[in-house]
Amino acid sequence: MSHSVADLGPTPRLDWLLKWPGQIVLAVAMLQWTKEVTALISQLTLSESEVLVSVYGDYQKGLKTQLLATVELVRGELTRLQRSTIEALLVLDVHAQTVVDNMCEREVASLGDFGWMREMRYYWTPLSDAEKAAARPECSSTEGLISVSMVNATKEYSYEYLGNSSRLVVTPLTDRCYMTLMGALHLKLGGGPEGPAGTGKTETTKDLAKALAKQCVVFNCSDGLDHLAMAKFFKGLASTGAWACFDEFNRIDVEVLSVVAQQILTIQTAVREEAVYFQFEGTRLSLNTGVAVFITMNPGYAGRAELPDNLKALFRPVAMMVPNYAMIAEISL
């Protein structure tokens, strides 16, 4: 990652994005965009409306030119891997352009403005010599670390290898879901998207995991699950720091859910205390504090339980309704 950050300046962008692995390209492209927009906003003052429009206008033209050049690349001869990298990058590039357009409309002129704070921002923090000396041996060449911020929540990028995966089109609905889930992570809680089938509850959770380079295990719950099976799941999650997304969580029997609530509370309490080891179901486990549990629910179906209150208290709910099909189709095409 640090080599790619250093390489983006000297190498033209179109050559650069074919040179590095997909996951690196996406993260560094977002780093670069955050850096450019931060520099742009820093030039502005609230009083000069004409200056604001012209500064934004110049940057918008640059982004559009960059986007069209990348689209030209898709039409050419590419390997399958390069094509999937560029497809994912285009989704993020289009979103970046939309964000800048919205900020220009709202006349965002300070870094503390909510129009900028609400977006997902990637920051590169250079390491001091002392931090480099204290780093693990395999990180000895690291020049800095990435953190991802949204509103007041900041999470470390996890550098988990996820392969060359696609990315979701960011619509206003997914954006609001990200904000709620990032807020939940900041408070060391879980997230609970709920809504009808096909609204992107699971996909949005998985996409947030991709944005933070986290492994996310999706599991479809059924009424056959007992607290022992769930305990096995939680032991693995707590010691690896992975995320889990339990689909249709309210299918599980209420009797089991009460015990599950206690298990999740044990993990969340240990994370809050930043414990190195903790007791879980009679086992002493090492804890990776990156662990998070998400649940998705589809209310209003027959045979679904209402969640017990001690479980509801551990999750931030977020309602997912109608996806923006027009926007998704337009960007995908």
C-alpha positions as YAML, in Angstrom:
chain: A
units: angstrom
residues:
- id: 1
  name: MET
  ca: [0.00, 0.00, 0.00]
- id: 2
  name: SER
  ca: [2.74, 2.49, 0.92]
- id: 3
  name: HIS
  ca: [4.66, 1.72, -2.30]
- id: 4
  name: SER
  ca: [1.50, 2.32, -4.34]
- id: 5
  name: VAL
  ca: [0.81, 5.64, -2.57]
- id: 6
  name: ALA
  ca: [4.34, 6.79, -3.44]
- id: 7
  name: ASP
  ca: [3.94, 5.59, -7.05]
- id: 8
  name: LEU
  ca: [0.66, 7.41, -7.84]
- id: 9
  name: GLY
  ca: [2.29, 10.84, -8.31]
- id: 10
  name: PRO
  ca: [5.15, 9.91, -10.70]
- id: 11
  name: THR
  ca: [3.12, 7.38, -12.75]
- id: 12
  name: PRO
  ca: [0.19, 8.58, -14.95]
- id: 13
  name: ARG
  ca: [-3.09, 7.41, -13.38]
- id: 14
  name: LEU
  ca: [-4.16, 5.13, -16.26]
- id: 15
  name: ASP
  ca: [-0.82, 3.29, -16.21]
- id: 16
  name: TRP
  ca: [-0.84, 3.22, -12.40]
- id: 17
  name: LEU
  ca: [-4.21, 1.51, -12.07]
- id: 18
  name: LEU
  ca: [-3.17, -1.35, -14.38]
- id: 19
  name: LYS
  ca: [0.08, -1.81, -12.48]
- id: 20
  name: TRP
  ca: [-1.22, -2.53, -8.95]
- id: 21
  name: PRO
  ca: [-3.66, -5.11, -7.46]
- id: 22
  name: GLY
  ca: [-7.35, -4.17, -7.48]
- id: 23
  name: GLN
  ca: [-7.80, -3.75, -3.75]
- id: 24
  name: ILE
  ca: [-4.73, -1.48, -3.51]
- id: 25
  name: VAL
  ca: [-5.95, 0.63, -6.46]
- id: 26
  name: LEU
  ca: [-9.38, 1.22, -4.87]
- id: 27
  name: ALA
  ca: [-7.98, 2.23, -1.48]
- id: 28
  name: VAL
  ca: [-5.25, 4.51, -2.84]
- id: 29
  name: ALA
  ca: [-7.65, 6.13, -5.36]
- id: 30
  name: MET
  ca: [-9.94, 7.03, -2.44]
- id: 31
  name: LEU
  ca: [-6.95, 8.32, -0.44]
- id: 32
  name: GLN
  ca: [-5.97, 10.54, -3.35]
- id: 33
  name: TRP
  ca: [-9.54, 11.84, -3.82]
- id: 34
  name: THR
  ca: [-9.88, 12.67, -0.09]
- id: 35
  name: LYS
  ca: [-6.53, 14.49, -0.21]
- id: 36
  name: GLU
  ca: [-7.54, 16.51, -3.30]
- id: 37
  name: VAL
  ca: [-10.97, 17.50, -1.90]
- id: 38
  name: THR
  ca: [-9.42, 18.42, 1.48]
- id: 39
  name: ALA
  ca: [-6.91, 20.68, -0.33]
- id: 40
  name: LEU
  ca: [-9.75, 22.15, -2.43]
- id: 41
  name: ILE
  ca: [-11.93, 23.01, 0.60]
- id: 42
  name: SER
  ca: [-8.93, 24.46, 2.44]
- id: 43
  name: GLN
  ca: [-8.58, 27.11, -0.33]
- id: 44
  name: LEU
  ca: [-12.15, 28.35, 0.14]
- id: 45
  name: THR
  ca: [-13.73, 30.89, 2.46]
- id: 46
  name: LEU
  ca: [-17.45, 31.20, 3.14]
- id: 47
  name: SER
  ca: [-17.76, 34.77, 1.83]
- id: 48
  name: GLU
  ca: [-16.58, 34.33, -1.76]
- id: 49
  name: SER
  ca: [-19.41, 32.55, -3.57]
- id: 50
  name: GLU
  ca: [-18.03, 33.21, -7.12]
- id: 51
  name: VAL
  ca: [-14.59, 31.88, -6.14]
- id: 52
  name: LEU
  ca: [-16.24, 28.81, -4.62]
- id: 53
  name: VAL
  ca: [-18.12, 27.99, -7.84]
- id: 54
  name: SER
  ca: [-15.03, 28.50, -10.03]
- id: 55
  name: VAL
  ca: [-12.72, 26.41, -7.79]
- id: 56
  name: TYR
  ca: [-15.29, 23.60, -7.65]
- id: 57
  name: GLY
  ca: [-15.92, 23.96, -11.38]
- id: 58
  name: ASP
  ca: [-12.23, 23.44, -12.24]
- id: 59
  name: TYR
  ca: [-12.04, 20.36, -10.02]
- id: 60
  name: GLN
  ca: [-15.31, 18.94, -11.43]
- id: 61
  name: LYS
  ca: [-13.91, 19.27, -14.97]
- id: 62
  name: GLY
  ca: [-10.74, 17.44, -13.89]
- id: 63
  name: LEU
  ca: [-12.78, 14.61, -12.32]
- id: 64
  name: LYS
  ca: [-14.95, 14.28, -15.43]
- id: 65
  name: THR
  ca: [-11.91, 14.11, -17.73]
- id: 66
  name: GLN
  ca: [-10.36, 11.48, -15.46]
- id: 67
  name: LEU
  ca: [-13.59, 9.44, -15.42]
- id: 68
  name: LEU
  ca: [-14.00, 9.53, -19.21]
- id: 69
  name: ALA
  ca: [-10.36, 8.48, -19.70]
- id: 70
  name: THR
  ca: [-10.97, 5.48, -17.44]
- id: 71
  name: VAL
  ca: [-14.14, 4.60, -19.38]
- id: 72
  name: GLU
  ca: [-12.09, 4.70, -22.61]
- id: 73
  name: LEU
  ca: [-9.78, 2.15, -21.01]
- id: 74
  name: VAL
  ca: [-12.70, -0.27, -20.43]
- id: 75
  name: ARG
  ca: [-13.42, -0.25, -24.18]
- id: 76
  name: GLY
  ca: [-9.89, -1.40, -24.98]
- id: 77
  name: GLU
  ca: [-8.11, -4.73, -24.66]
- id: 78
  name: LEU
  ca: [-7.83, -5.71, -20.99]
- id: 79
  name: THR
  ca: [-7.30, -8.89, -19.03]
- id: 80
  name: ARG
  ca: [-10.22, -10.14, -16.90]
- id: 81
  name: LEU
  ca: [-8.51, -9.01, -13.69]
- id: 82
  name: GLN
  ca: [-7.75, -5.52, -15.02]
- id: 83
  name: ARG
  ca: [-11.34, -5.18, -16.20]
- id: 84
  name: SER
  ca: [-12.79, -6.09, -12.79]
- id: 85
  name: THR
  ca: [-10.39, -3.62, -11.08]
- id: 86
  name: ILE
  ca: [-11.48, -0.80, -13.40]
- id: 87
  name: GLU
  ca: [-15.19, -1.64, -13.09]
- id: 88
  name: ALA
  ca: [-14.96, -1.35, -9.29]
- id: 89
  name: LEU
  ca: [-12.91, 1.85, -9.59]
- id: 90
  name: LEU
  ca: [-15.48, 3.42, -11.95]
- id: 91
  name: VAL
  ca: [-18.24, 2.84, -9.37]
- id: 92
  name: LEU
  ca: [-16.17, 4.72, -6.76]
- id: 93
  name: ASP
  ca: [-15.13, 7.42, -9.26]
- id: 94
  name: VAL
  ca: [-18.75, 8.14, -10.22]
- id: 95
  name: HIS
  ca: [-19.64, 8.40, -6.53]
- id: 96
  name: ALA
  ca: [-16.69, 10.74, -5.92]
- id: 97
  name: GLN
  ca: [-17.91, 12.97, -8.75]
- id: 98
  name: THR
  ca: [-21.50, 12.98, -7.39]
- id: 99
  name: VAL
  ca: [-20.22, 13.95, -3.93]
- id: 100
  name: VAL
  ca: [-18.24, 16.92, -5.34]
- id: 101
  name: ASP
  ca: [-21.31, 18.04, -7.37]
- id: 102
  name: ASN
  ca: [-23.49, 17.94, -4.23]
- id: 103
  name: MET
  ca: [-20.87, 19.82, -2.21]
- id: 104
  name: CYS
  ca: [-20.71, 22.55, -4.87]
- id: 105
  name: GLU
  ca: [-24.52, 22.90, -4.79]
- id: 106
  name: ARG
  ca: [-24.50, 23.19, -0.99]
- id: 107
  name: GLU
  ca: [-21.53, 25.58, -1.11]
- id: 108
  name: VAL
  ca: [-19.45, 23.53, 1.30]
- id: 109
  name: ALA
  ca: [-16.50, 25.74, 2.23]
- id: 110
  name: SER
  ca: [-15.09, 24.30, 5.45]
- id: 111
  name: LEU
  ca: [-13.71, 20.90, 6.43]
- id: 112
  name: GLY
  ca: [-16.11, 20.77, 9.39]
- id: 113
  name: ASP
  ca: [-19.20, 21.16, 7.17]
- id: 114
  name: PHE
  ca: [-21.58, 18.18, 7.41]
- id: 115
  name: GLY
  ca: [-21.74, 18.02, 3.58]
- id: 116
  name: TRP
  ca: [-18.10, 16.83, 3.68]
- id: 117
  name: MET
  ca: [-18.07, 15.09, 7.08]
- id: 118
  name: ARG
  ca: [-20.87, 12.72, 6.06]
- id: 119
  name: GLU
  ca: [-18.82, 11.18, 3.25]
- id: 120
  name: MET
  ca: [-16.49, 8.20, 3.60]
- id: 121
  name: ARG
  ca: [-12.98, 9.69, 3.73]
- id: 122
  name: TYR
  ca: [-9.67, 7.84, 3.57]
- id: 123
  name: TYR
  ca: [-6.64, 9.38, 5.31]
- id: 124
  name: TRP
  ca: [-2.97, 8.40, 5.09]
- id: 125
  name: THR
  ca: [-1.19, 8.91, 8.41]
- id: 126
  name: PRO
  ca: [2.63, 8.81, 8.11]
- id: 127
  name: LEU
  ca: [4.30, 6.82, 10.89]
- id: 128
  name: SER
  ca: [6.83, 8.45, 13.20]
- id: 129
  name: ASP
  ca: [10.27, 6.83, 13.59]
- id: 130
  name: ALA
  ca: [9.27, 5.52, 17.02]
- id: 131
  name: GLU
  ca: [6.12, 3.88, 15.58]
- id: 132
  name: LYS
  ca: [8.15, 2.35, 12.75]
- id: 133
  name: ALA
  ca: [10.59, 0.91, 15.27]
- id: 134
  name: ALA
  ca: [7.71, -0.56, 17.30]
- id: 135
  name: ALA
  ca: [5.97, -2.06, 14.23]
- id: 136
  name: ARG
  ca: [5.83, -5.80, 13.61]
- id: 137
  name: PRO
  ca: [8.80, -7.14, 11.57]
- id: 138
  name: GLU
  ca: [6.63, -7.80, 8.49]
- id: 139
  name: CYS
  ca: [5.53, -4.12, 8.54]
- id: 140
  name: SER
  ca: [9.06, -2.73, 8.67]
- id: 141
  name: SER
  ca: [8.79, -1.07, 5.23]
- id: 142
  name: THR
  ca: [5.49, 0.65, 6.09]
- id: 143
  name: GLU
  ca: [5.60, 4.44, 5.74]
- id: 144
  name: GLY
  ca: [2.08, 5.08, 7.02]
- id: 145
  name: LEU
  ca: [-1.34, 3.66, 7.83]
- id: 146
  name: ILE
  ca: [-4.82, 4.22, 6.39]
- id: 147
  name: SER
  ca: [-7.81, 5.25, 8.48]
- id: 148
  name: VAL
  ca: [-11.36, 5.54, 7.19]
- id: 149
  name: SER
  ca: [-13.61, 8.28, 8.62]
- id: 150
  name: MET
  ca: [-17.31, 9.02, 8.32]
- id: 151
  name: VAL
  ca: [-18.98, 11.77, 10.40]
- id: 152
  name: ASN
  ca: [-17.27, 11.41, 13.82]
- id: 153
  name: ALA
  ca: [-16.38, 7.71, 13.46]
- id: 154
  name: THR
  ca: [-12.89, 6.62, 12.42]
- id: 155
  name: LYS
  ca: [-11.83, 3.01, 11.84]
- id: 156
  name: GLU
  ca: [-8.44, 1.62, 10.89]
- id: 157
  name: TYR
  ca: [-8.18, 0.04, 7.44]
- id: 158
  name: SER
  ca: [-7.56, -3.68, 8.08]
- id: 159
  name: TYR
  ca: [-5.39, -4.69, 5.06]
- id: 160
  name: GLU
  ca: [-7.21, -8.05, 4.88]
- id: 161
  name: TYR
  ca: [-6.70, -9.61, 1.43]
- id: 162
  name: LEU
  ca: [-10.16, -9.87, -0.15]
- id: 163
  name: GLY
  ca: [-9.23, -10.49, -3.77]
- id: 164
  name: ASN
  ca: [-10.33, -8.51, -6.79]
- id: 165
  name: SER
  ca: [-13.96, -7.99, -5.84]
- id: 166
  name: SER
  ca: [-16.70, -5.77, -7.26]
- id: 167
  name: ARG
  ca: [-18.16, -2.81, -5.36]
- id: 168
  name: LEU
  ca: [-21.74, -1.67, -4.79]
- id: 169
  name: VAL
  ca: [-23.12, 1.41, -6.51]
- id: 170
  name: VAL
  ca: [-23.35, 4.03, -3.74]
- id: 171
  name: THR
  ca: [-26.89, 5.44, -3.63]
- id: 172
  name: PRO
  ca: [-28.23, 7.85, -0.97]
- id: 173
  name: LEU
  ca: [-29.80, 4.81, 0.77]
- id: 174
  name: THR
  ca: [-26.52, 2.86, 1.05]
- id: 175
  name: ASP
  ca: [-24.75, 6.07, 2.12]
- id: 176
  name: ARG
  ca: [-27.15, 6.51, 5.03]
- id: 177
  name: CYS
  ca: [-26.76, 2.85, 5.94]
- id: 178
  name: TYR
  ca: [-22.94, 3.24, 5.97]
- id: 179
  name: MET
  ca: [-23.26, 6.26, 8.26]
- id: 180
  name: THR
  ca: [-25.39, 4.33, 10.76]
- id: 181
  name: LEU
  ca: [-23.14, 1.25, 10.66]
- id: 182
  name: MET
  ca: [-19.94, 3.31, 11.03]
- id: 183
  name: GLY
  ca: [-21.56, 5.11, 13.97]
- id: 184
  name: ALA
  ca: [-22.42, 1.72, 15.49]
- id: 185
  name: LEU
  ca: [-18.82, 0.51, 15.08]
- id: 186
  name: HIS
  ca: [-17.57, 3.72, 16.67]
- id: 187
  name: LEU
  ca: [-19.75, 3.00, 19.72]
- id: 188
  name: LYS
  ca: [-18.55, -0.67, 19.74]
- id: 189
  name: LEU
  ca: [-22.06, -1.89, 18.91]
- id: 190
  name: GLY
  ca: [-23.43, -4.07, 16.12]
- id: 191
  name: GLY
  ca: [-25.56, -2.90, 13.20]
- id: 192
  name: GLY
  ca: [-29.02, -4.16, 12.32]
- id: 193
  name: PRO
  ca: [-30.34, -3.25, 8.84]
- id: 194
  name: GLU
  ca: [-33.99, -4.25, 8.44]
- id: 195
  name: GLY
  ca: [-36.47, -4.08, 5.60]
- id: 196
  name: PRO
  ca: [-38.08, -6.12, 2.81]
- id: 197
  name: ALA
  ca: [-36.17, -8.60, 0.62]
- id: 198
  name: GLY
  ca: [-33.95, -7.19, -2.14]
- id: 199
  name: THR
  ca: [-33.24, -3.80, -0.57]
- id: 200
  name: GLY
  ca: [-29.49, -4.51, -0.16]
- id: 201
  name: LYS
  ca: [-29.26, -5.11, 3.61]
- id: 202
  name: THR
  ca: [-26.65, -7.86, 3.40]
- id: 203
  name: GLU
  ca: [-24.89, -6.44, 0.35]
- id: 204
  name: THR
  ca: [-24.42, -3.04, 1.99]
- id: 205
  name: THR
  ca: [-22.93, -4.67, 5.09]
- id: 206
  name: LYS
  ca: [-20.58, -6.72, 2.89]
- id: 207
  name: ASP
  ca: [-19.62, -3.61, 0.92]
- id: 208
  name: LEU
  ca: [-18.75, -1.69, 4.09]
- id: 209
  name: ALA
  ca: [-16.50, -4.63, 5.00]
- id: 210
  name: LYS
  ca: [-14.80, -4.29, 1.59]
- id: 211
  name: ALA
  ca: [-14.34, -0.55, 2.15]
- id: 212
  name: LEU
  ca: [-12.54, -1.29, 5.45]
- id: 213
  name: ALA
  ca: [-10.76, -4.43, 4.14]
- id: 214
  name: LYS
  ca: [-12.45, -6.76, 6.62]
- id: 215
  name: GLN
  ca: [-13.40, -10.39, 6.09]
- id: 216
  name: CYS
  ca: [-17.19, -10.62, 6.41]
- id: 217
  name: VAL
  ca: [-18.83, -14.02, 6.86]
- id: 218
  name: VAL
  ca: [-22.51, -14.13, 5.87]
- id: 219
  name: PHE
  ca: [-24.64, -16.80, 7.55]
- id: 220
  name: ASN
  ca: [-28.31, -17.57, 6.88]
- id: 221
  name: CYS
  ca: [-30.03, -18.21, 10.20]
- id: 222
  name: SER
  ca: [-32.76, -20.80, 10.68]
- id: 223
  name: ASP
  ca: [-34.90, -21.95, 13.60]
- id: 224
  name: GLY
  ca: [-32.61, -24.99, 13.98]
- id: 225
  name: LEU
  ca: [-29.78, -22.86, 15.43]
- id: 226
  name: ASP
  ca: [-29.02, -23.28, 19.13]
- id: 227
  name: HIS
  ca: [-26.79, -21.27, 21.47]
- id: 228
  name: LEU
  ca: [-23.94, -23.82, 21.17]
- id: 229
  name: ALA
  ca: [-23.69, -23.38, 17.39]
- id: 230
  name: MET
  ca: [-23.74, -19.59, 17.84]
- id: 231
  name: ALA
  ca: [-21.06, -19.81, 20.56]
- id: 232
  name: LYS
  ca: [-18.73, -21.62, 18.12]
- id: 233
  name: PHE
  ca: [-19.29, -18.82, 15.62]
- id: 234
  name: PHE
  ca: [-18.55, -16.10, 18.16]
- id: 235
  name: LYS
  ca: [-15.37, -17.81, 19.40]
- id: 236
  name: GLY
  ca: [-13.95, -17.78, 15.86]
- id: 237
  name: LEU
  ca: [-15.01, -14.18, 15.22]
- id: 238
  name: ALA
  ca: [-13.61, -12.85, 18.50]
- id: 239
  name: SER
  ca: [-10.21, -14.46, 18.04]
- id: 240
  name: THR
  ca: [-9.80, -13.48, 14.34]
- id: 241
  name: GLY
  ca: [-11.43, -10.04, 14.39]
- id: 242
  name: ALA
  ca: [-13.62, -10.87, 11.38]
- id: 243
  name: TRP
  ca: [-17.15, -9.58, 10.87]
- id: 244
  name: ALA
  ca: [-20.28, -11.70, 10.65]
- id: 245
  name: CYS
  ca: [-23.58, -10.82, 9.06]
- id: 246
  name: PHE
  ca: [-26.41, -13.03, 10.35]
- id: 247
  name: ASP
  ca: [-29.16, -12.99, 7.73]
- id: 248
  name: GLU
  ca: [-32.83, -13.28, 8.77]
- id: 249
  name: PHE
  ca: [-31.71, -13.19, 12.40]
- id: 250
  name: ASN
  ca: [-35.27, -13.12, 13.73]
- id: 251
  name: ARG
  ca: [-35.88, -16.67, 12.46]
- id: 252
  name: ILE
  ca: [-33.96, -17.98, 15.49]
- id: 253
  name: ASP
  ca: [-36.16, -19.07, 18.43]
- id: 254
  name: VAL
  ca: [-36.70, -16.47, 21.14]
- id: 255
  name: GLU
  ca: [-35.35, -18.83, 23.83]
- id: 256
  name: VAL
  ca: [-32.05, -19.06, 21.93]
- id: 257
  name: LEU
  ca: [-31.94, -15.30, 21.22]
- id: 258
  name: SER
  ca: [-31.85, -14.45, 24.94]
- id: 259
  name: VAL
  ca: [-28.68, -16.52, 25.39]
- id: 260
  name: VAL
  ca: [-27.19, -15.15, 22.15]
- id: 261
  name: ALA
  ca: [-27.72, -11.62, 23.50]
- id: 262
  name: GLN
  ca: [-25.59, -12.51, 26.52]
- id: 263
  name: GLN
  ca: [-22.85, -13.97, 24.28]
- id: 264
  name: ILE
  ca: [-22.73, -10.85, 22.08]
- id: 265
  name: LEU
  ca: [-22.71, -8.60, 25.16]
- id: 266
  name: THR
  ca: [-19.69, -10.51, 26.55]
- id: 267
  name: ILE
  ca: [-17.74, -9.87, 23.32]
- id: 268
  name: GLN
  ca: [-18.78, -6.21, 23.02]
- id: 269
  name: THR
  ca: [-17.82, -5.54, 26.65]
- id: 270
  name: ALA
  ca: [-14.39, -7.13, 26.10]
- id: 271
  name: VAL
  ca: [-13.91, -4.98, 22.95]
- id: 272
  name: ARG
  ca: [-14.82, -1.82, 24.89]
- id: 273
  name: GLU
  ca: [-12.27, -2.70, 27.56]
- id: 274
  name: GLU
  ca: [-9.69, -3.48, 24.84]
- id: 275
  name: ALA
  ca: [-8.95, -6.75, 26.61]
- id: 276
  name: VAL
  ca: [-6.19, -9.00, 25.27]
- id: 277
  name: TYR
  ca: [-7.88, -12.15, 26.63]
- id: 278
  name: PHE
  ca: [-11.44, -12.72, 27.88]
- id: 279
  name: GLN
  ca: [-13.62, -15.52, 29.26]
- id: 280
  name: PHE
  ca: [-16.30, -16.76, 26.87]
- id: 281
  name: GLU
  ca: [-18.59, -19.72, 27.64]
- id: 282
  name: GLY
  ca: [-15.95, -21.19, 29.96]
- id: 283
  name: THR
  ca: [-13.07, -20.77, 27.48]
- id: 284
  name: ARG
  ca: [-10.24, -18.26, 27.70]
- id: 285
  name: LEU
  ca: [-9.92, -16.65, 24.29]
- id: 286
  name: SER
  ca: [-7.53, -14.13, 22.80]
- id: 287
  name: LEU
  ca: [-9.44, -11.11, 21.49]
- id: 288
  name: ASN
  ca: [-9.01, -9.19, 18.26]
- id: 289
  name: THR
  ca: [-10.86, -5.90, 18.85]
- id: 290
  name: GLY
  ca: [-11.79, -5.53, 15.15]
- id: 291
  name: VAL
  ca: [-14.64, -8.02, 15.63]
- id: 292
  name: ALA
  ca: [-18.20, -6.84, 14.81]
- id: 293
  name: VAL
  ca: [-21.55, -8.60, 14.56]
- id: 294
  name: PHE
  ca: [-24.27, -7.45, 12.16]
- id: 295
  name: ILE
  ca: [-27.80, -8.82, 11.85]
- id: 296
  name: THR
  ca: [-30.35, -8.32, 9.08]
- id: 297
  name: MET
  ca: [-34.07, -8.72, 9.60]
- id: 298
  name: ASN
  ca: [-37.10, -8.95, 7.41]
- id: 299
  name: PRO
  ca: [-40.01, -7.91, 9.64]
- id: 300
  name: GLY
  ca: [-43.63, -8.75, 8.91]
- id: 301
  name: TYR
  ca: [-43.11, -12.36, 7.82]
- id: 302
  name: ALA
  ca: [-44.92, -15.29, 9.45]
- id: 303
  name: GLY
  ca: [-42.75, -17.35, 11.80]
- id: 304
  name: ARG
  ca: [-40.40, -14.50, 12.70]
- id: 305
  name: ALA
  ca: [-39.68, -13.73, 16.32]
- id: 306
  name: GLU
  ca: [-39.66, -10.26, 17.84]
- id: 307
  name: LEU
  ca: [-36.16, -9.60, 19.20]
- id: 308
  name: PRO
  ca: [-35.80, -9.55, 23.00]
- id: 309
  name: ASP
  ca: [-34.98, -6.12, 24.45]
- id: 310
  name: ASN
  ca: [-31.59, -7.21, 25.82]
- id: 311
  name: LEU
  ca: [-30.61, -8.05, 22.22]
- id: 312
  name: LYS
  ca: [-32.08, -4.91, 20.62]
- id: 313
  name: ALA
  ca: [-29.91, -2.78, 22.92]
- id: 314
  name: LEU
  ca: [-26.72, -4.20, 21.32]
- id: 315
  name: PHE
  ca: [-27.51, -3.12, 17.73]
- id: 316
  name: ARG
  ca: [-28.08, 0.17, 15.94]
- id: 317
  name: PRO
  ca: [-31.17, -0.34, 13.73]
- id: 318
  name: VAL
  ca: [-31.27, 1.08, 10.20]
- id: 319
  name: ALA
  ca: [-34.32, 0.85, 7.91]
- id: 320
  name: MET
  ca: [-33.66, -0.12, 4.29]
- id: 321
  name: MET
  ca: [-36.54, 0.50, 1.91]
- id: 322
  name: VAL
  ca: [-36.64, 0.99, -1.87]
- id: 323
  name: PRO
  ca: [-33.29, 0.80, -3.74]
- id: 324
  name: ASN
  ca: [-32.58, 3.47, -6.37]
- id: 325
  name: TYR
  ca: [-32.83, 1.17, -9.40]
- id: 326
  name: ALA
  ca: [-32.40, 3.95, -11.99]
- id: 327
  name: MET
  ca: [-29.09, 5.09, -10.47]
- id: 328
  name: ILE
  ca: [-27.80, 1.52, -10.07]
- id: 329
  name: ALA
  ca: [-28.65, 0.65, -13.68]
- id: 330
  name: GLU
  ca: [-27.13, 3.88, -15.05]
- id: 331
  name: ILE
  ca: [-23.79, 3.45, -13.27]
- id: 332
  name: SER
  ca: [-23.57, -0.30, -13.96]
- id: 333
  name: LEU
  ca: [-24.15, 0.28, -17.66]
...
